[in-house]
PDB file of N, CA and C in Angstrom:
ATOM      1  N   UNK A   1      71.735  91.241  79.570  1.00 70.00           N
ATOM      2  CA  UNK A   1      72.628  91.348  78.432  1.00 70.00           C
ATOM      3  C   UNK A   1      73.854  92.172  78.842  1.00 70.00           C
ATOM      4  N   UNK A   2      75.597  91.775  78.732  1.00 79.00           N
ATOM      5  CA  UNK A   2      76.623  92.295  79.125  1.00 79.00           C
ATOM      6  C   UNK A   2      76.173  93.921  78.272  1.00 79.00           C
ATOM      7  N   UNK A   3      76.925  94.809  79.076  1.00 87.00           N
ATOM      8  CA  UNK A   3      76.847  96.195  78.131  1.00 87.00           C
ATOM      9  C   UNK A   3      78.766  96.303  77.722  1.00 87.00           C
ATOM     10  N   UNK A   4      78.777  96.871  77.011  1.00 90.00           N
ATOM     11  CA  UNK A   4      80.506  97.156  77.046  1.00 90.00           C
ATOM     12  C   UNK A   4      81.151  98.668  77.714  1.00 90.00           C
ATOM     13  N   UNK A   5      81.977  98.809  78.175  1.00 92.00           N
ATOM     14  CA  UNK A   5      82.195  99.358  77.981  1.00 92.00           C
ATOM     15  C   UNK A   5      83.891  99.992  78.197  1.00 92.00           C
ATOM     16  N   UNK A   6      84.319 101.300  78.527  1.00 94.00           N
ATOM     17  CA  UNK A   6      85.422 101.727  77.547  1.00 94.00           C
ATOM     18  C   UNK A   6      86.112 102.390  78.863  1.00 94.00           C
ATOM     19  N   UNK A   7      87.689 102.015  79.112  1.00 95.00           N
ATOM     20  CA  UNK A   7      87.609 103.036  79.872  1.00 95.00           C
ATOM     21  C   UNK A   7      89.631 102.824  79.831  1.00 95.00           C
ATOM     22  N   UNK A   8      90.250 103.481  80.904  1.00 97.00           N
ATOM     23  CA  UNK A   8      91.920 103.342  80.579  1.00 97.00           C
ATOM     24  C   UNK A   8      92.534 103.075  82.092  1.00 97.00           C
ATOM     25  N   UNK A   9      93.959 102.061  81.395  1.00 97.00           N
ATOM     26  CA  UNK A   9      94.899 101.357  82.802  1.00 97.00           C
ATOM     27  C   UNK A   9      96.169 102.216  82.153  1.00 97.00           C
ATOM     28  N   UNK A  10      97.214 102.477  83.245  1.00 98.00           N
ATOM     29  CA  UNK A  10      98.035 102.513  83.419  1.00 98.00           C
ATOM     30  C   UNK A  10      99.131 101.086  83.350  1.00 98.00           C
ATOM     31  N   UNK A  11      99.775 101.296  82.030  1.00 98.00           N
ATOM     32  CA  UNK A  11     101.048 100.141  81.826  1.00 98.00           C
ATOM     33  C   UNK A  11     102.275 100.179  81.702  1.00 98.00           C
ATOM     34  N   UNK A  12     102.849  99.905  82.874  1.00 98.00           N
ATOM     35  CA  UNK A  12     104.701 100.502  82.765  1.00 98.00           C
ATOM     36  C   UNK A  12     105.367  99.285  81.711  1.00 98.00           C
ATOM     37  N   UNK A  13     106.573  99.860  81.487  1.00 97.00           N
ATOM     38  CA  UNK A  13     107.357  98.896  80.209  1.00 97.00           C
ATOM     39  C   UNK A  13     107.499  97.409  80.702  1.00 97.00           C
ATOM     40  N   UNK A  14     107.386  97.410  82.115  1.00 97.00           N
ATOM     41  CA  UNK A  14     107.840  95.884  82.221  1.00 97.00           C
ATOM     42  C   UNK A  14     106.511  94.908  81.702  1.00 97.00           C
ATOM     43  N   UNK A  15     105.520  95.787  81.436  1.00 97.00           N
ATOM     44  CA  UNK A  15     104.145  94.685  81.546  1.00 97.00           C
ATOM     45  C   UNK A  15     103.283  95.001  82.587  1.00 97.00           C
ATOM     46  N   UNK A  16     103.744  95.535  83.625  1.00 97.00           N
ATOM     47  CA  UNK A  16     102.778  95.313  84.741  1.00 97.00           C
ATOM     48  C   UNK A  16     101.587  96.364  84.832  1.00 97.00           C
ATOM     49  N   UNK A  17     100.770  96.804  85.894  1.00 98.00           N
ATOM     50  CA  UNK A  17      99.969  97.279  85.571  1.00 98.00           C
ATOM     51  C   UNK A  17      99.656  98.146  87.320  1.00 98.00           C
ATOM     52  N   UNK A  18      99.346  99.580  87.048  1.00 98.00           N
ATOM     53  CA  UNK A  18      99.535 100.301  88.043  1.00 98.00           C
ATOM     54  C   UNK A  18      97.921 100.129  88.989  1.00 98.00           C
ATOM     55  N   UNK A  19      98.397 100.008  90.415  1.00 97.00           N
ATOM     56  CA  UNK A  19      97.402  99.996  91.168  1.00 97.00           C
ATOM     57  C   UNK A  19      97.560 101.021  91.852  1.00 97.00           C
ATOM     58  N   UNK A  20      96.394 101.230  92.756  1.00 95.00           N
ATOM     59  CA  UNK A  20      96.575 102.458  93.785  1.00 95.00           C
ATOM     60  C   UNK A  20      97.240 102.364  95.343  1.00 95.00           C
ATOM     61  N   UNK A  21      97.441 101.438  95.104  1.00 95.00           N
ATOM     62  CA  UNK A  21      97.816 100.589  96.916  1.00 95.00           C
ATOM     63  C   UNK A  21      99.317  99.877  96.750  1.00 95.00           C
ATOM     64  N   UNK A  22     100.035 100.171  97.549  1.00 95.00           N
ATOM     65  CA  UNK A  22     101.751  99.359  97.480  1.00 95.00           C
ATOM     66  C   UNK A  22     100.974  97.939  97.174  1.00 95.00           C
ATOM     67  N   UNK A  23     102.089  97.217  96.336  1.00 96.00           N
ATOM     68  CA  UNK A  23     103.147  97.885  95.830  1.00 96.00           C
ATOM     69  C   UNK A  23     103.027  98.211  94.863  1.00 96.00           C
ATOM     70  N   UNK A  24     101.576  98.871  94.245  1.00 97.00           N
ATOM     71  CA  UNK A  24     101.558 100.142  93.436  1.00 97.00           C
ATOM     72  C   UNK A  24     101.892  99.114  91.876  1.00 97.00           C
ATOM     73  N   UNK A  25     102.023  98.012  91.609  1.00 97.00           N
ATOM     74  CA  UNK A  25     101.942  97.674  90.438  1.00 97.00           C
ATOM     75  C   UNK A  25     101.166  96.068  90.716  1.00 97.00           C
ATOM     76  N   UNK A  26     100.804  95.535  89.441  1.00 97.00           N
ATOM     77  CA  UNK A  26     100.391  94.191  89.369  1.00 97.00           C
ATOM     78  C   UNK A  26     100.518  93.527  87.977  1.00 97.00           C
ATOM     79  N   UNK A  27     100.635  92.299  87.446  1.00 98.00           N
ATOM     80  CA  UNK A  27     100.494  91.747  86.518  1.00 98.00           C
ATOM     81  C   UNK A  27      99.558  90.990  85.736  1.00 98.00           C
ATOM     82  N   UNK A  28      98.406  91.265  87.017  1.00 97.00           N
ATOM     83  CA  UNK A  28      96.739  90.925  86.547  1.00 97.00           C
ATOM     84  C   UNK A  28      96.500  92.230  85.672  1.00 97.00           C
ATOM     85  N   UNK A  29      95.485  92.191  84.353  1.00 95.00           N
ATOM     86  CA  UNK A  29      94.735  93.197  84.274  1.00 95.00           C
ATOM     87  C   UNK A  29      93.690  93.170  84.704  1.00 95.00           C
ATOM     88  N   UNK A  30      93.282  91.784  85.433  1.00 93.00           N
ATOM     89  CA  UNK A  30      91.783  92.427  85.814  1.00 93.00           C
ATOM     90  C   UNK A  30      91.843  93.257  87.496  1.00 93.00           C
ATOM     91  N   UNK A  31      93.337  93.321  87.538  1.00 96.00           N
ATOM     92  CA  UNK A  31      93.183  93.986  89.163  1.00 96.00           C
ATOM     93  C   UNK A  31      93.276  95.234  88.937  1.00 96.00           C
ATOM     94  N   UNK A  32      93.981  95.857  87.963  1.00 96.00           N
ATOM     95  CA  UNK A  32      94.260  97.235  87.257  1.00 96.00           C
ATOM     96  C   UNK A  32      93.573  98.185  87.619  1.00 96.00           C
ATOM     97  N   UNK A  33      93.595  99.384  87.986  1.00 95.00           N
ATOM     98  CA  UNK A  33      93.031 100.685  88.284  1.00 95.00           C
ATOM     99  C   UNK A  33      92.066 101.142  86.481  1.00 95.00           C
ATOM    100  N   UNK A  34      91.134 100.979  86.923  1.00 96.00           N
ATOM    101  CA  UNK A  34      90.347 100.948  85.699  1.00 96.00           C
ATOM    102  C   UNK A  34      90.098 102.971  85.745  1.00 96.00           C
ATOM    103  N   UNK A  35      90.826 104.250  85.112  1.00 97.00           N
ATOM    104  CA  UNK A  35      90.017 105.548  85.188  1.00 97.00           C
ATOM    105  C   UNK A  35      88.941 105.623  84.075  1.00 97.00           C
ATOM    106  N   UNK A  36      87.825 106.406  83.914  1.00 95.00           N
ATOM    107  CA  UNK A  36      86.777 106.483  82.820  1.00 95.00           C
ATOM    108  C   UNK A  36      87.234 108.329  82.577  1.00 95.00           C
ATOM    109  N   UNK A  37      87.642 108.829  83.204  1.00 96.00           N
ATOM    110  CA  UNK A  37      87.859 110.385  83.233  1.00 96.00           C
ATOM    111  C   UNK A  37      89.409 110.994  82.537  1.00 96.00           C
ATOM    112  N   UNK A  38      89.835 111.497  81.897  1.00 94.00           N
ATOM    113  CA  UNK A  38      91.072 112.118  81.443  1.00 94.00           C
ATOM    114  C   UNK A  38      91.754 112.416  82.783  1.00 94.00           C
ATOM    115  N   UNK A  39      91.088 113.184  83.213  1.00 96.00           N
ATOM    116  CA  UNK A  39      91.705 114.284  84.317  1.00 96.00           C
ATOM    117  C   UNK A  39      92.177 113.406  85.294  1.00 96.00           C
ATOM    118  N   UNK A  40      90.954 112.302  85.844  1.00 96.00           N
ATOM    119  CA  UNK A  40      91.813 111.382  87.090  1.00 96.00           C
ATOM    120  C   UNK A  40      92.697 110.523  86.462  1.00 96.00           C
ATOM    121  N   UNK A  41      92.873 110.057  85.215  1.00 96.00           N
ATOM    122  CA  UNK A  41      93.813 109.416  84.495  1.00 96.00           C
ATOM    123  C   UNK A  41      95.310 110.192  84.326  1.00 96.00           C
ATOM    124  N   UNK A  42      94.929 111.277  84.034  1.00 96.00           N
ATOM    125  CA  UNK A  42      96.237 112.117  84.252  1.00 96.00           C
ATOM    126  C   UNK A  42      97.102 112.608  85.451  1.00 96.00           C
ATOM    127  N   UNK A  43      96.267 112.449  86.475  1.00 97.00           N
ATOM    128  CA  UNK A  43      96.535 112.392  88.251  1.00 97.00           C
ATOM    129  C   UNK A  43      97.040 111.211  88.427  1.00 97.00           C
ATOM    130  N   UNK A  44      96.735 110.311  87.882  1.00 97.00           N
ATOM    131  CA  UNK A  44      97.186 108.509  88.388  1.00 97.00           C
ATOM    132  C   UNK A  44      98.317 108.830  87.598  1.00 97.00           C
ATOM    133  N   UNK A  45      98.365 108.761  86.322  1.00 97.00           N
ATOM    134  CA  UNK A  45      99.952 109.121  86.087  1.00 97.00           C
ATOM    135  C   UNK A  45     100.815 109.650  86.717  1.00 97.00           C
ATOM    136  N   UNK A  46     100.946 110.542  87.381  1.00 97.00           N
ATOM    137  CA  UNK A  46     101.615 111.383  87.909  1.00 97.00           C
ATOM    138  C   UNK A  46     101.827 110.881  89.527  1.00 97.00           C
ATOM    139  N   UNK A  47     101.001 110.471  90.412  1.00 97.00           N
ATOM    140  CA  UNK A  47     101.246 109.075  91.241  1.00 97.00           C
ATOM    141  C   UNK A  47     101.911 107.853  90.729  1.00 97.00           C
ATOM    142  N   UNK A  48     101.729 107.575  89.763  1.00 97.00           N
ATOM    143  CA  UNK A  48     102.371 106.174  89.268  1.00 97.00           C
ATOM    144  C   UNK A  48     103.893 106.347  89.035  1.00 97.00           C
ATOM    145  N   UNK A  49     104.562 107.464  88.382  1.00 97.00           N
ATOM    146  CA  UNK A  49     105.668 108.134  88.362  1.00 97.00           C
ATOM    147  C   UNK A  49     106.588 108.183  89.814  1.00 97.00           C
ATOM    148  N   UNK A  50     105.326 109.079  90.931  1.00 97.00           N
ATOM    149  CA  UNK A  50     105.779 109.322  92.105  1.00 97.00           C
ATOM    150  C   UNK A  50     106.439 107.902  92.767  1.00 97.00           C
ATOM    151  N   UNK A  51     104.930 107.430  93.003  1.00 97.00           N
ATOM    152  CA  UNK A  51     105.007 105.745  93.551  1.00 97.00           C
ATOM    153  C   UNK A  51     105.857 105.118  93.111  1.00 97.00           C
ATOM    154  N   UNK A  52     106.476 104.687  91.875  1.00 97.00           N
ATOM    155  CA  UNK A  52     106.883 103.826  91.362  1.00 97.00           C
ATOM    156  C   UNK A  52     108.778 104.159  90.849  1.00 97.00           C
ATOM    157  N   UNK A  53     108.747 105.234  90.701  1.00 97.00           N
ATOM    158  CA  UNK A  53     109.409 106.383  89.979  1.00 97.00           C
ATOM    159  C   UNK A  53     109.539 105.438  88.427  1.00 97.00           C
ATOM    160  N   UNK A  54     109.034 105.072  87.430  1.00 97.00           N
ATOM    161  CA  UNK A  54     108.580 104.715  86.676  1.00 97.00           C
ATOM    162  C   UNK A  54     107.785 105.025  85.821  1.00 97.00           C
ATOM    163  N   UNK A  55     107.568 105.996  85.039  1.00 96.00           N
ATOM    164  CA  UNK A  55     106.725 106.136  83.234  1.00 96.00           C
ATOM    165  C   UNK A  55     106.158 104.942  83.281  1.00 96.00           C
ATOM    166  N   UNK A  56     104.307 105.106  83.214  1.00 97.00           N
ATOM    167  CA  UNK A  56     103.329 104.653  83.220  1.00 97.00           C
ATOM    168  C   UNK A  56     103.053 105.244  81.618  1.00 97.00           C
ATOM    169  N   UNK A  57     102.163 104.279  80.953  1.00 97.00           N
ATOM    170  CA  UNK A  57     101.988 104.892  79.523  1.00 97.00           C
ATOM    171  C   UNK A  57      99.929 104.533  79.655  1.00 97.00           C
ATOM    172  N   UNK A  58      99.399 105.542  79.133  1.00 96.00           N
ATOM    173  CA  UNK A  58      98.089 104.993  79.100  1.00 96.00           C
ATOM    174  C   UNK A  58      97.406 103.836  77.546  1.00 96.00           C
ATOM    175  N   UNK A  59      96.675 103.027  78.522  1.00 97.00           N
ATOM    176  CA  UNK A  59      96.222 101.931  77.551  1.00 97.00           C
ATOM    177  C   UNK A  59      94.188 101.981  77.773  1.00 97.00           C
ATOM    178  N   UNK A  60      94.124 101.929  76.433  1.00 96.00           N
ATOM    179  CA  UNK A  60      92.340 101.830  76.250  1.00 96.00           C
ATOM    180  C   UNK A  60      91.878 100.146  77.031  1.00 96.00           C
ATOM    181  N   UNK A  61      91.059  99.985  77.540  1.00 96.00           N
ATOM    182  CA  UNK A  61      90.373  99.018  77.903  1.00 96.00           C
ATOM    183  C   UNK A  61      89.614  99.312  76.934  1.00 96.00           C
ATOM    184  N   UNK A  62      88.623  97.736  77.140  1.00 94.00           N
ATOM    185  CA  UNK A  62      86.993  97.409  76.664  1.00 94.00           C
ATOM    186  C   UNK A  62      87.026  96.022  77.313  1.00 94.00           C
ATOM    187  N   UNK A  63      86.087  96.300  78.171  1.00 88.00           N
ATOM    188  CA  UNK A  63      85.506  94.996  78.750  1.00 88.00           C
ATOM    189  C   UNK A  63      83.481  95.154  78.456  1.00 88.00           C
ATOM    190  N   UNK A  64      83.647  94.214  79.169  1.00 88.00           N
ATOM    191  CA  UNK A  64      81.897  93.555  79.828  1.00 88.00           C
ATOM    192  C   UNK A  64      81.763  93.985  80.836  1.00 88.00           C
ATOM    193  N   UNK A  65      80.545  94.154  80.889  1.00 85.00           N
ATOM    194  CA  UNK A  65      79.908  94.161  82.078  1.00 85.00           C
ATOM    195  C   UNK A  65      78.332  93.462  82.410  1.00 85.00           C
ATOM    196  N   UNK A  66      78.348  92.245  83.098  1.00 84.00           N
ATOM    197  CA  UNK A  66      77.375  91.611  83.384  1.00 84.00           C
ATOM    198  C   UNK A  66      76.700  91.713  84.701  1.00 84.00           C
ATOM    199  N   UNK A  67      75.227  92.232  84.464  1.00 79.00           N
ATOM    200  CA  UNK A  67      74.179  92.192  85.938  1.00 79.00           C
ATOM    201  C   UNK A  67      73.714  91.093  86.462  1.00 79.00           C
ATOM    202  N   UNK A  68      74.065  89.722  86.868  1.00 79.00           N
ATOM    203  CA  UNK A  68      73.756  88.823  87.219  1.00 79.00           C
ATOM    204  C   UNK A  68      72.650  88.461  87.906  1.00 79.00           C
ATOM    205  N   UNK A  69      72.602  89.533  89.096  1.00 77.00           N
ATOM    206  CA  UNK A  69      70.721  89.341  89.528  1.00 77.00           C
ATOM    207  C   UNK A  69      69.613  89.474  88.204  1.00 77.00           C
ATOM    208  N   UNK A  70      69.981  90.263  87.024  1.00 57.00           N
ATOM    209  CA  UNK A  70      69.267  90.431  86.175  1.00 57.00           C
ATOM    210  C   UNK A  70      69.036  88.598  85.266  1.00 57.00           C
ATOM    211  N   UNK A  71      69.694  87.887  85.849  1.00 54.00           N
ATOM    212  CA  UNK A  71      69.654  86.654  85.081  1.00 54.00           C
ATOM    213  C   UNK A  71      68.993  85.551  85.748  1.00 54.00           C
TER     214      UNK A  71
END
């Protein structure tokens, strides 16, 4: 059974979506730097700024998560 759960991406104004690796943005969300923690979320900001020189704004996820051997 999928479980859900909750966690936050980094989204600059154009749409795109901050990764950790040049060139540091993407327009997938499922490639997105997924943080579950404030603190490393607030560190990726502050890289995303650096990296990018660009204002990153934080956004809530909720996805799935499915165990497939379990099926």
């Amino acid at each position: 059974m999928p479980k859900q759960k909750n966690g936050h991406v980094l989204k600059f104004e154009d749409g795109t979506y901050f990764i950790e690796q040049e060139p540091f943005t993407t327009v997938h969300l499922d490639e997105a730097e997924i943080y579950y923690k404030y603190f490393d979320l607030m560190e990726a900001q502050a890289r995303a700024l650096r990296n990018t020189g660009h204002e990153a704004r934080m956004v809530k996820v909720t996805f799935s998560i499915t165990d497939i051997s379990e099926q």
